[in-house]
């Protein structure tokens, strides 16, 4: 079992002992999503796979949060915000834009990329290096700017 899956399991136990049922429910849903992917792919997710899933879960909740906020549904928006905060605890610290720019510049040099035609290669390499530490949309914008 990966370290991140073990950490999630321990967090469920801790939340159960503290009788934080909303947190227990959320963490169990995350565990169920992990298990579903493992069953579908007939493989065990490593920490990188779990991080990718957690990022996807956060992104879905952020989209819901913006919709609920725009429609004045503060009750649902608060629930989504709570879930984002809980899931975010399991992600590594996010990279600063400066550090991310350094990684992108180094990757472009390593790959000898010289234009937008190399965008896919650079994106894949940078996403591999920064798994869980940066939003892919932010990476994409910075890579486009660097290659332009």
PDB file of C-alpha atoms in Angstrom:
ATOM      1  CA  UNK A   1       0.000   0.000   0.000  1.00  0.00           C
ATOM      2  CA  UNK A   2       1.328   3.439  -0.915  1.00  0.00           C
ATOM      3  CA  UNK A   3       2.218   5.960   1.746  1.00  0.00           C
ATOM      4  CA  UNK A   4      -0.583   8.280   0.686  1.00  0.00           C
ATOM      5  CA  UNK A   5      -3.226   5.549   0.869  1.00  0.00           C
ATOM      6  CA  UNK A   6      -1.962   4.628   4.337  1.00  0.00           C
ATOM      7  CA  UNK A   7      -2.137   8.274   5.377  1.00  0.00           C
ATOM      8  CA  UNK A   8      -5.732   8.478   4.113  1.00  0.00           C
ATOM      9  CA  UNK A   9      -6.662   5.368   6.088  1.00  0.00           C
ATOM     10  CA  UNK A  10      -5.108   6.811   9.244  1.00  0.00           C
ATOM     11  CA  UNK A  11      -6.966  10.089   8.666  1.00  0.00           C
ATOM     12  CA  UNK A  12     -10.269   8.188   8.449  1.00  0.00           C
ATOM     13  CA  UNK A  13      -9.519   6.468  11.753  1.00  0.00           C
ATOM     14  CA  UNK A  14      -8.587   9.767  13.414  1.00  0.00           C
ATOM     15  CA  UNK A  15     -11.727  11.489  12.107  1.00  0.00           C
ATOM     16  CA  UNK A  16     -13.872   8.586  13.311  1.00  0.00           C
ATOM     17  CA  UNK A  17     -12.394   8.802  16.802  1.00  0.00           C
ATOM     18  CA  UNK A  18     -13.020  12.555  16.831  1.00  0.00           C
ATOM     19  CA  UNK A  19     -16.594  11.925  15.589  1.00  0.00           C
ATOM     20  CA  UNK A  20     -16.071  14.243  12.597  1.00  0.00           C
ATOM     21  CA  UNK A  21     -18.570  12.423  10.424  1.00  0.00           C
ATOM     22  CA  UNK A  22     -18.496  14.855   7.480  1.00  0.00           C
ATOM     23  CA  UNK A  23     -14.752  14.375   7.200  1.00  0.00           C
ATOM     24  CA  UNK A  24     -15.109  10.589   7.543  1.00  0.00           C
ATOM     25  CA  UNK A  25     -17.693  10.543   4.747  1.00  0.00           C
ATOM     26  CA  UNK A  26     -15.491  12.646   2.462  1.00  0.00           C
ATOM     27  CA  UNK A  27     -12.353  10.585   3.074  1.00  0.00           C
ATOM     28  CA  UNK A  28     -14.248   7.346   2.506  1.00  0.00           C
ATOM     29  CA  UNK A  29     -15.533   8.729  -0.800  1.00  0.00           C
ATOM     30  CA  UNK A  30     -11.945   9.524  -1.797  1.00  0.00           C
ATOM     31  CA  UNK A  31     -10.892   6.000  -0.825  1.00  0.00           C
ATOM     32  CA  UNK A  32     -13.781   4.599  -2.867  1.00  0.00           C
ATOM     33  CA  UNK A  33     -12.656   6.605  -5.910  1.00  0.00           C
ATOM     34  CA  UNK A  34      -9.132   5.202  -5.507  1.00  0.00           C
ATOM     35  CA  UNK A  35     -10.474   1.665  -5.187  1.00  0.00           C
ATOM     36  CA  UNK A  36     -12.703   2.132  -8.264  1.00  0.00           C
ATOM     37  CA  UNK A  37      -9.737   3.192 -10.386  1.00  0.00           C
ATOM     38  CA  UNK A  38      -7.709   0.262  -9.099  1.00  0.00           C
ATOM     39  CA  UNK A  39     -10.506  -2.169  -9.955  1.00  0.00           C
ATOM     40  CA  UNK A  40     -11.100  -0.633 -13.386  1.00  0.00           C
ATOM     41  CA  UNK A  41      -7.394  -0.706 -14.272  1.00  0.00           C
ATOM     42  CA  UNK A  42      -6.647  -3.948 -12.409  1.00  0.00           C
ATOM     43  CA  UNK A  43      -3.632  -2.347 -10.783  1.00  0.00           C
ATOM     44  CA  UNK A  44      -2.659  -0.716  -7.520  1.00  0.00           C
ATOM     45  CA  UNK A  45      -2.244   3.063  -7.545  1.00  0.00           C
ATOM     46  CA  UNK A  46       1.081   4.418  -6.369  1.00  0.00           C
ATOM     47  CA  UNK A  47       1.479   7.806  -4.689  1.00  0.00           C
ATOM     48  CA  UNK A  48       1.624   9.615  -8.054  1.00  0.00           C
ATOM     49  CA  UNK A  49      -1.673   8.061  -9.117  1.00  0.00           C
ATOM     50  CA  UNK A  50      -3.295   8.956  -5.802  1.00  0.00           C
ATOM     51  CA  UNK A  51      -1.973  12.535  -6.073  1.00  0.00           C
ATOM     52  CA  UNK A  52      -3.443  12.838  -9.566  1.00  0.00           C
ATOM     53  CA  UNK A  53      -6.788  11.594  -8.275  1.00  0.00           C
ATOM     54  CA  UNK A  54      -6.719  14.055  -5.354  1.00  0.00           C
ATOM     55  CA  UNK A  55      -5.961  16.922  -7.730  1.00  0.00           C
ATOM     56  CA  UNK A  56      -8.869  15.866  -9.918  1.00  0.00           C
ATOM     57  CA  UNK A  57     -11.167  15.714  -6.878  1.00  0.00           C
ATOM     58  CA  UNK A  58     -10.115  19.230  -5.843  1.00  0.00           C
ATOM     59  CA  UNK A  59     -10.593  20.584  -9.359  1.00  0.00           C
ATOM     60  CA  UNK A  60     -14.130  19.157  -9.513  1.00  0.00           C
ATOM     61  CA  UNK A  61     -14.961  20.758  -6.187  1.00  0.00           C
ATOM     62  CA  UNK A  62     -13.489  24.106  -7.233  1.00  0.00           C
ATOM     63  CA  UNK A  63     -15.695  24.097 -10.320  1.00  0.00           C
ATOM     64  CA  UNK A  64     -18.743  23.296  -8.177  1.00  0.00           C
ATOM     65  CA  UNK A  65     -17.731  25.983  -5.688  1.00  0.00           C
ATOM     66  CA  UNK A  66     -17.647  28.664  -8.380  1.00  0.00           C
ATOM     67  CA  UNK A  67     -21.053  27.579  -9.712  1.00  0.00           C
ATOM     68  CA  UNK A  68     -22.623  27.530  -6.245  1.00  0.00           C
ATOM     69  CA  UNK A  69     -21.117  30.916  -5.388  1.00  0.00           C
ATOM     70  CA  UNK A  70     -22.345  32.445  -8.655  1.00  0.00           C
ATOM     71  CA  UNK A  71     -25.863  31.157  -7.959  1.00  0.00           C
ATOM     72  CA  UNK A  72     -25.951  32.326  -4.347  1.00  0.00           C
ATOM     73  CA  UNK A  73     -25.933  28.841  -2.822  1.00  0.00           C
ATOM     74  CA  UNK A  74     -23.710  29.641   0.144  1.00  0.00           C
ATOM     75  CA  UNK A  75     -24.660  26.450   1.991  1.00  0.00           C
ATOM     76  CA  UNK A  76     -23.398  24.234  -0.834  1.00  0.00           C
ATOM     77  CA  UNK A  77     -20.418  26.519  -1.462  1.00  0.00           C
ATOM     78  CA  UNK A  78     -19.321  26.150   2.171  1.00  0.00           C
ATOM     79  CA  UNK A  79     -19.557  22.358   1.898  1.00  0.00           C
ATOM     80  CA  UNK A  80     -17.387  22.356  -1.241  1.00  0.00           C
ATOM     81  CA  UNK A  81     -14.865  24.696   0.415  1.00  0.00           C
ATOM     82  CA  UNK A  82     -14.663  22.378   3.437  1.00  0.00           C
ATOM     83  CA  UNK A  83     -14.036  19.389   1.151  1.00  0.00           C
ATOM     84  CA  UNK A  84     -11.324  21.256  -0.778  1.00  0.00           C
ATOM     85  CA  UNK A  85      -9.558  22.103   2.481  1.00  0.00           C
ATOM     86  CA  UNK A  86      -9.715  18.510   3.744  1.00  0.00           C
ATOM     87  CA  UNK A  87      -8.411  16.990   0.505  1.00  0.00           C
ATOM     88  CA  UNK A  88      -5.704  19.660   0.186  1.00  0.00           C
ATOM     89  CA  UNK A  89      -4.152  18.414   3.427  1.00  0.00           C
ATOM     90  CA  UNK A  90      -2.943  15.337   1.560  1.00  0.00           C
ATOM     91  CA  UNK A  91      -1.249  17.231  -1.278  1.00  0.00           C
ATOM     92  CA  UNK A  92       2.389  18.323  -1.106  1.00  0.00           C
ATOM     93  CA  UNK A  93       3.118  22.035  -0.783  1.00  0.00           C
ATOM     94  CA  UNK A  94       2.417  23.916  -3.993  1.00  0.00           C
ATOM     95  CA  UNK A  95       5.379  25.324  -5.905  1.00  0.00           C
ATOM     96  CA  UNK A  96       5.754  29.077  -6.206  1.00  0.00           C
ATOM     97  CA  UNK A  97       5.469  30.577  -9.683  1.00  0.00           C
ATOM     98  CA  UNK A  98       9.185  31.413  -9.612  1.00  0.00           C
ATOM     99  CA  UNK A  99      10.193  27.823  -8.783  1.00  0.00           C
ATOM    100  CA  UNK A 100       7.761  26.514 -11.409  1.00  0.00           C
ATOM    101  CA  UNK A 101       9.262  28.881 -13.977  1.00  0.00           C
ATOM    102  CA  UNK A 102      12.749  27.556 -13.120  1.00  0.00           C
ATOM    103  CA  UNK A 103      11.586  23.972 -13.691  1.00  0.00           C
ATOM    104  CA  UNK A 104       9.956  24.911 -17.005  1.00  0.00           C
ATOM    105  CA  UNK A 105      13.053  26.761 -18.217  1.00  0.00           C
ATOM    106  CA  UNK A 106      15.315  23.839 -17.254  1.00  0.00           C
ATOM    107  CA  UNK A 107      12.980  21.346 -18.948  1.00  0.00           C
ATOM    108  CA  UNK A 108      12.879  23.396 -22.159  1.00  0.00           C
ATOM    109  CA  UNK A 109      16.700  23.402 -22.180  1.00  0.00           C
ATOM    110  CA  UNK A 110      16.898  19.650 -21.484  1.00  0.00           C
ATOM    111  CA  UNK A 111      14.507  18.836 -24.317  1.00  0.00           C
ATOM    112  CA  UNK A 112      15.960  21.448 -26.705  1.00  0.00           C
ATOM    113  CA  UNK A 113      12.430  22.718 -27.257  1.00  0.00           C
ATOM    114  CA  UNK A 114      12.228  25.710 -29.539  1.00  0.00           C
ATOM    115  CA  UNK A 115       8.593  26.438 -30.249  1.00  0.00           C
ATOM    116  CA  UNK A 116       4.948  25.614 -29.771  1.00  0.00           C
ATOM    117  CA  UNK A 117       5.433  22.350 -31.668  1.00  0.00           C
ATOM    118  CA  UNK A 118       7.228  21.044 -28.575  1.00  0.00           C
ATOM    119  CA  UNK A 119       4.462  22.095 -26.152  1.00  0.00           C
ATOM    120  CA  UNK A 120       3.243  18.531 -25.528  1.00  0.00           C
ATOM    121  CA  UNK A 121       6.696  17.148 -24.770  1.00  0.00           C
ATOM    122  CA  UNK A 122       7.503  19.999 -22.400  1.00  0.00           C
ATOM    123  CA  UNK A 123       4.110  19.770 -20.660  1.00  0.00           C
ATOM    124  CA  UNK A 124       4.479  16.024 -20.080  1.00  0.00           C
ATOM    125  CA  UNK A 125       7.996  16.405 -18.696  1.00  0.00           C
ATOM    126  CA  UNK A 126       7.055  19.300 -16.398  1.00  0.00           C
ATOM    127  CA  UNK A 127       3.897  17.557 -15.146  1.00  0.00           C
ATOM    128  CA  UNK A 128       6.018  14.483 -14.386  1.00  0.00           C
ATOM    129  CA  UNK A 129       8.441  16.577 -12.326  1.00  0.00           C
ATOM    130  CA  UNK A 130       5.746  18.520 -10.452  1.00  0.00           C
ATOM    131  CA  UNK A 131       3.082  15.896  -9.771  1.00  0.00           C
ATOM    132  CA  UNK A 132       0.741  17.228  -7.119  1.00  0.00           C
ATOM    133  CA  UNK A 133       2.742  20.413  -6.642  1.00  0.00           C
ATOM    134  CA  UNK A 134       1.227  22.620  -9.332  1.00  0.00           C
ATOM    135  CA  UNK A 135      -2.028  23.071 -11.197  1.00  0.00           C
ATOM    136  CA  UNK A 136      -1.709  21.755 -14.777  1.00  0.00           C
ATOM    137  CA  UNK A 137      -3.592  24.825 -16.059  1.00  0.00           C
ATOM    138  CA  UNK A 138      -0.975  27.116 -14.507  1.00  0.00           C
ATOM    139  CA  UNK A 139       1.806  24.957 -15.942  1.00  0.00           C
ATOM    140  CA  UNK A 140       0.209  25.149 -19.378  1.00  0.00           C
ATOM    141  CA  UNK A 141       0.035  28.937 -19.295  1.00  0.00           C
ATOM    142  CA  UNK A 142       3.649  29.284 -18.199  1.00  0.00           C
ATOM    143  CA  UNK A 143       4.892  26.786 -20.810  1.00  0.00           C
ATOM    144  CA  UNK A 144       2.993  28.587 -23.595  1.00  0.00           C
ATOM    145  CA  UNK A 145       4.507  31.893 -22.490  1.00  0.00           C
ATOM    146  CA  UNK A 146       8.008  30.409 -22.356  1.00  0.00           C
ATOM    147  CA  UNK A 147       7.748  28.759 -25.778  1.00  0.00           C
ATOM    148  CA  UNK A 148       6.179  31.755 -27.537  1.00  0.00           C
TER     149      UNK A 148
END
